[in-house]
Short mmCIF file of N, CA, C and O in Angstrom, two decimals:
data_model
loop_
_atom_site.label_atom_id
_atom_site.label_comp_id
_atom_site.label_asym_id
_atom_site.label_seq_id
_atom_site.Cartn_x
_atom_site.Cartn_y
_atom_site.Cartn_z
N MET J 1 141.76 257.47 73.86
CA MET J 1 141.69 258.55 72.90
C MET J 1 140.23 258.96 72.72
O MET J 1 139.37 258.12 72.46
N ALA J 2 139.95 260.23 72.81
CA ALA J 2 138.59 260.74 72.68
C ALA J 2 138.22 260.91 71.21
O ALA J 2 139.06 261.25 70.38
N THR J 3 136.96 260.65 70.89
CA THR J 3 136.47 260.82 69.54
C THR J 3 135.85 262.20 69.41
O THR J 3 135.09 262.62 70.28
N ARG J 4 136.16 262.88 68.34
CA ARG J 4 135.62 264.21 68.10
C ARG J 4 134.66 264.17 66.93
O ARG J 4 134.90 263.48 65.95
N LYS J 5 133.59 264.91 67.05
CA LYS J 5 132.63 265.03 65.96
C LYS J 5 132.54 266.49 65.57
O LYS J 5 132.63 267.37 66.40
N ALA J 6 132.33 266.72 64.28
CA ALA J 6 132.20 268.08 63.78
C ALA J 6 131.02 268.13 62.83
O ALA J 6 130.75 267.18 62.09
N ALA J 7 130.32 269.24 62.85
CA ALA J 7 129.21 269.45 61.92
C ALA J 7 129.69 270.35 60.80
O ALA J 7 130.41 271.32 61.03
N LEU J 8 129.32 270.02 59.60
CA LEU J 8 129.73 270.78 58.43
C LEU J 8 128.48 271.24 57.69
O LEU J 8 127.65 270.41 57.32
N GLU J 9 128.35 272.51 57.50
CA GLU J 9 127.21 273.03 56.76
C GLU J 9 127.60 273.18 55.30
O GLU J 9 128.55 273.89 54.97
N ILE J 10 126.89 272.48 54.44
CA ILE J 10 127.17 272.52 53.01
C ILE J 10 126.14 273.40 52.34
O ILE J 10 124.95 273.13 52.40
N THR J 11 126.62 274.45 51.68
CA THR J 11 125.71 275.38 51.02
C THR J 11 125.79 275.27 49.50
O THR J 11 125.05 275.94 48.80
N ASN J 12 126.70 274.42 49.00
CA ASN J 12 126.85 274.23 47.57
C ASN J 12 127.32 272.80 47.34
O ASN J 12 128.17 272.30 48.07
N CYS J 13 126.78 272.15 46.33
CA CYS J 13 127.13 270.76 46.07
C CYS J 13 128.62 270.58 45.76
O CYS J 13 129.17 269.51 45.98
N LEU J 14 129.29 271.61 45.26
CA LEU J 14 130.71 271.49 44.97
C LEU J 14 131.54 271.36 46.25
O LEU J 14 132.69 270.92 46.20
N ASP J 15 130.98 271.73 47.39
CA ASP J 15 131.67 271.60 48.66
C ASP J 15 131.41 270.25 49.33
O ASP J 15 132.02 269.93 50.34
N CYS J 16 130.51 269.47 48.79
CA CYS J 16 130.14 268.18 49.36
C CYS J 16 131.13 267.10 48.92
O CYS J 16 131.51 267.05 47.75
N PRO J 17 131.52 266.22 49.83
CA PRO J 17 132.44 265.15 49.44
C PRO J 17 131.79 264.09 48.55
O PRO J 17 132.49 263.26 47.97
N HIS J 18 130.48 264.12 48.39
CA HIS J 18 129.77 263.12 47.60
C HIS J 18 129.47 263.58 46.17
O HIS J 18 128.75 262.90 45.45
N HIS J 19 130.00 264.73 45.76
CA HIS J 19 129.76 265.19 44.40
C HIS J 19 130.86 264.67 43.47
O HIS J 19 131.95 264.31 43.91
N GLU J 20 130.54 264.62 42.19
CA GLU J 20 131.53 264.26 41.19
C GLU J 20 131.30 265.12 39.95
O GLU J 20 130.17 265.24 39.49
N GLN J 21 132.37 265.70 39.43
CA GLN J 21 132.29 266.48 38.20
C GLN J 21 132.66 265.56 37.05
O GLN J 21 133.63 264.81 37.13
N GLN J 22 131.86 265.61 35.98
CA GLN J 22 132.10 264.77 34.81
C GLN J 22 132.01 265.62 33.56
O GLN J 22 131.33 266.65 33.53
N ARG J 23 132.66 265.17 32.51
CA ARG J 23 132.56 265.87 31.23
C ARG J 23 131.16 265.72 30.68
O ARG J 23 130.53 264.67 30.83
N ASP J 24 130.66 266.76 30.03
CA ASP J 24 129.32 266.74 29.45
C ASP J 24 129.32 267.60 28.18
O ASP J 24 128.61 268.60 28.09
N PRO J 25 130.13 267.22 27.18
CA PRO J 25 130.24 268.05 25.98
C PRO J 25 128.97 268.03 25.13
O PRO J 25 128.23 267.05 25.12
N ASP J 26 128.76 269.11 24.43
CA ASP J 26 127.63 269.20 23.49
C ASP J 26 128.11 268.64 22.16
O ASP J 26 129.02 269.19 21.54
N PRO J 27 127.53 267.53 21.68
CA PRO J 27 128.02 266.91 20.45
C PRO J 27 127.76 267.75 19.19
O PRO J 27 128.36 267.50 18.15
N HIS J 28 126.90 268.74 19.29
CA HIS J 28 126.55 269.55 18.12
C HIS J 28 127.20 270.93 18.14
O HIS J 28 126.90 271.75 17.28
N ASP J 29 128.05 271.21 19.12
CA ASP J 29 128.65 272.53 19.23
C ASP J 29 130.09 272.39 19.72
O ASP J 29 130.33 272.11 20.88
N TRP J 30 131.05 272.60 18.86
CA TRP J 30 132.46 272.43 19.22
C TRP J 30 132.88 273.42 20.30
O TRP J 30 133.79 273.15 21.07
N PHE J 31 132.24 274.56 20.37
CA PHE J 31 132.61 275.58 21.35
C PHE J 31 132.33 275.12 22.78
O PHE J 31 133.02 275.52 23.71
N ASN J 32 131.32 274.29 22.97
CA ASN J 32 130.96 273.81 24.30
C ASN J 32 131.55 272.43 24.58
O ASN J 32 130.98 271.64 25.31
N ASP J 33 132.69 272.15 24.03
CA ASP J 33 133.35 270.86 24.19
C ASP J 33 133.84 270.63 25.63
O ASP J 33 134.07 269.50 26.02
N ASP J 34 133.97 271.69 26.42
CA ASP J 34 134.47 271.54 27.79
C ASP J 34 133.36 271.64 28.84
O ASP J 34 133.63 271.76 30.03
N ASP J 35 132.09 271.56 28.42
CA ASP J 35 130.98 271.61 29.38
C ASP J 35 131.10 270.47 30.38
O ASP J 35 131.67 269.42 30.10
N GLN J 36 130.55 270.71 31.58
CA GLN J 36 130.63 269.72 32.64
C GLN J 36 129.27 269.52 33.29
O GLN J 36 128.38 270.36 33.16
N LYS J 37 129.13 268.39 33.97
CA LYS J 37 127.95 268.14 34.79
C LYS J 37 128.41 267.73 36.17
O LYS J 37 129.53 267.26 36.36
N VAL J 38 127.54 267.92 37.15
CA VAL J 38 127.82 267.54 38.53
C VAL J 38 126.77 266.53 38.94
O VAL J 38 125.57 266.75 38.75
N VAL J 39 127.21 265.41 39.48
CA VAL J 39 126.30 264.35 39.91
C VAL J 39 126.50 264.07 41.40
O VAL J 39 127.58 264.24 41.95
N CYS J 40 125.40 263.65 42.04
CA CYS J 40 125.43 263.28 43.45
C CYS J 40 125.65 261.78 43.53
O CYS J 40 124.86 261.00 42.99
N LYS J 41 126.70 261.36 44.21
CA LYS J 41 127.02 259.95 44.36
C LYS J 41 126.46 259.37 45.65
O LYS J 41 126.60 258.19 45.91
N HIS J 42 125.83 260.21 46.48
CA HIS J 42 125.34 259.75 47.78
C HIS J 42 123.90 259.24 47.70
O HIS J 42 123.47 258.46 48.54
N SER J 43 123.14 259.67 46.72
CA SER J 43 121.76 259.22 46.59
C SER J 43 121.74 257.76 46.15
O SER J 43 122.74 257.22 45.68
N LYS J 44 120.59 257.11 46.29
CA LYS J 44 120.48 255.68 45.95
C LYS J 44 120.82 255.43 44.49
O LYS J 44 121.42 254.42 44.15
N ARG J 45 120.41 256.32 43.64
CA ARG J 45 120.83 256.23 42.25
C ARG J 45 121.51 257.56 41.91
O ARG J 45 121.20 258.59 42.49
N GLU J 46 122.45 257.51 41.01
CA GLU J 46 123.21 258.72 40.66
C GLU J 46 122.26 259.78 40.10
O GLU J 46 121.56 259.54 39.12
N ARG J 47 122.22 260.94 40.75
CA ARG J 47 121.33 262.01 40.31
C ARG J 47 122.14 263.20 39.83
O ARG J 47 123.16 263.54 40.42
N ILE J 48 121.66 263.83 38.78
CA ILE J 48 122.34 264.98 38.21
C ILE J 48 121.91 266.25 38.94
O ILE J 48 120.72 266.52 39.09
N VAL J 49 122.90 267.00 39.40
CA VAL J 49 122.65 268.28 40.07
C VAL J 49 122.61 269.39 39.02
O VAL J 49 121.74 270.25 39.05
N ALA J 50 123.55 269.38 38.09
CA ALA J 50 123.63 270.37 37.02
C ALA J 50 124.27 269.71 35.80
O ALA J 50 125.15 268.87 35.95
N SER J 51 123.84 270.09 34.61
CA SER J 51 124.43 269.52 33.40
C SER J 51 124.57 270.59 32.34
O SER J 51 123.87 271.59 32.34
N GLY J 52 125.50 270.35 31.41
CA GLY J 52 125.72 271.27 30.30
C GLY J 52 126.20 272.64 30.76
O GLY J 52 125.90 273.64 30.11
N GLU J 53 126.97 272.68 31.83
CA GLU J 53 127.42 273.96 32.38
C GLU J 53 128.85 274.26 31.98
O GLU J 53 129.68 273.37 31.87
N ARG J 54 129.11 275.53 31.77
CA ARG J 54 130.47 275.99 31.53
C ARG J 54 131.26 275.80 32.83
O ARG J 54 130.70 275.98 33.91
N PRO J 55 132.52 275.44 32.77
CA PRO J 55 133.30 275.19 33.98
C PRO J 55 133.31 276.37 34.96
O PRO J 55 133.27 276.17 36.17
N TYR J 56 133.34 277.58 34.46
CA TYR J 56 133.38 278.75 35.35
C TYR J 56 132.01 279.10 35.93
O TYR J 56 131.91 279.97 36.79
N GLN J 57 130.94 278.42 35.51
CA GLN J 57 129.60 278.69 36.03
C GLN J 57 129.08 277.57 36.94
O GLN J 57 127.95 277.61 37.38
N LEU J 58 129.91 276.59 37.23
CA LEU J 58 129.46 275.44 38.02
C LEU J 58 128.98 275.83 39.42
O LEU J 58 127.97 275.35 39.90
N ARG J 59 129.72 276.70 40.10
CA ARG J 59 129.36 277.03 41.48
C ARG J 59 127.97 277.66 41.56
O ARG J 59 127.17 277.29 42.41
N GLU J 60 127.64 278.55 40.66
CA GLU J 60 126.31 279.18 40.73
C GLU J 60 125.20 278.22 40.29
O GLU J 60 124.04 278.41 40.66
N ALA J 61 125.54 277.17 39.56
CA ALA J 61 124.53 276.21 39.10
C ALA J 61 124.33 275.05 40.07
O ALA J 61 123.43 274.25 39.88
N CYS J 62 125.17 274.97 41.11
CA CYS J 62 125.14 273.80 42.00
C CYS J 62 124.64 274.11 43.41
O CYS J 62 125.19 273.61 44.40
N ALA J 63 123.59 274.89 43.50
CA ALA J 63 122.97 275.10 44.81
C ALA J 63 122.41 273.77 45.29
O ALA J 63 122.03 272.92 44.49
N VAL J 64 122.37 273.57 46.59
CA VAL J 64 121.90 272.30 47.15
C VAL J 64 120.42 272.10 46.78
O VAL J 64 119.58 272.94 47.11
N PRO J 65 120.08 271.02 46.08
CA PRO J 65 118.68 270.78 45.67
C PRO J 65 117.82 270.30 46.84
O PRO J 65 118.33 269.82 47.86
N LYS J 66 116.52 270.42 46.67
CA LYS J 66 115.58 269.99 47.72
C LYS J 66 115.68 268.50 48.00
O LYS J 66 115.42 268.05 49.10
N TRP J 67 116.05 267.70 47.02
CA TRP J 67 116.11 266.26 47.18
C TRP J 67 117.44 265.77 47.77
O TRP J 67 117.67 264.56 47.87
N CYS J 68 118.29 266.65 48.21
CA CYS J 68 119.60 266.28 48.75
C CYS J 68 119.44 265.21 49.83
O CYS J 68 118.69 265.40 50.80
N PRO J 69 120.14 264.08 49.72
CA PRO J 69 120.03 263.01 50.71
C PRO J 69 120.63 263.37 52.08
O PRO J 69 120.34 262.70 53.07
N LEU J 70 121.45 264.39 52.14
CA LEU J 70 122.03 264.82 53.41
C LEU J 70 121.15 265.80 54.17
O LEU J 70 121.40 266.08 55.33
N SER J 71 120.13 266.30 53.50
CA SER J 71 119.24 267.29 54.11
C SER J 71 118.33 266.62 55.15
O SER J 71 117.74 265.58 54.90
N LYS J 72 118.22 267.24 56.29
CA LYS J 72 117.34 266.71 57.34
C LYS J 72 115.95 267.31 57.26
O LYS J 72 115.03 266.81 57.87
N ALA J 73 115.83 268.39 56.51
CA ALA J 73 114.52 269.04 56.38
C ALA J 73 113.65 268.22 55.42
O ALA J 73 114.13 267.70 54.42
N PRO J 74 112.36 268.09 55.70
CA PRO J 74 111.47 267.34 54.80
C PRO J 74 111.35 268.06 53.46
O PRO J 74 111.31 269.27 53.39
N ALA J 75 111.32 267.28 52.39
CA ALA J 75 111.24 267.86 51.05
C ALA J 75 109.82 268.26 50.70
O ALA J 75 108.87 267.80 51.21
#
């Protein structure tokens, strides 16, 4: 059986299999009770990509950061 390899270009952290969305509510504002944060689980320590974001704004807030561990380009 032959092994196949594929390259995947990730342009947003939400498309990466190493991201995780977590609740991030504002304790002083009931209206922002559904805020979320996105963390990178692939880095040596868990790093925050975006925090305190409205759920519908996550994609625009999660551009791939310069410190991305999957990036081959020097930071």
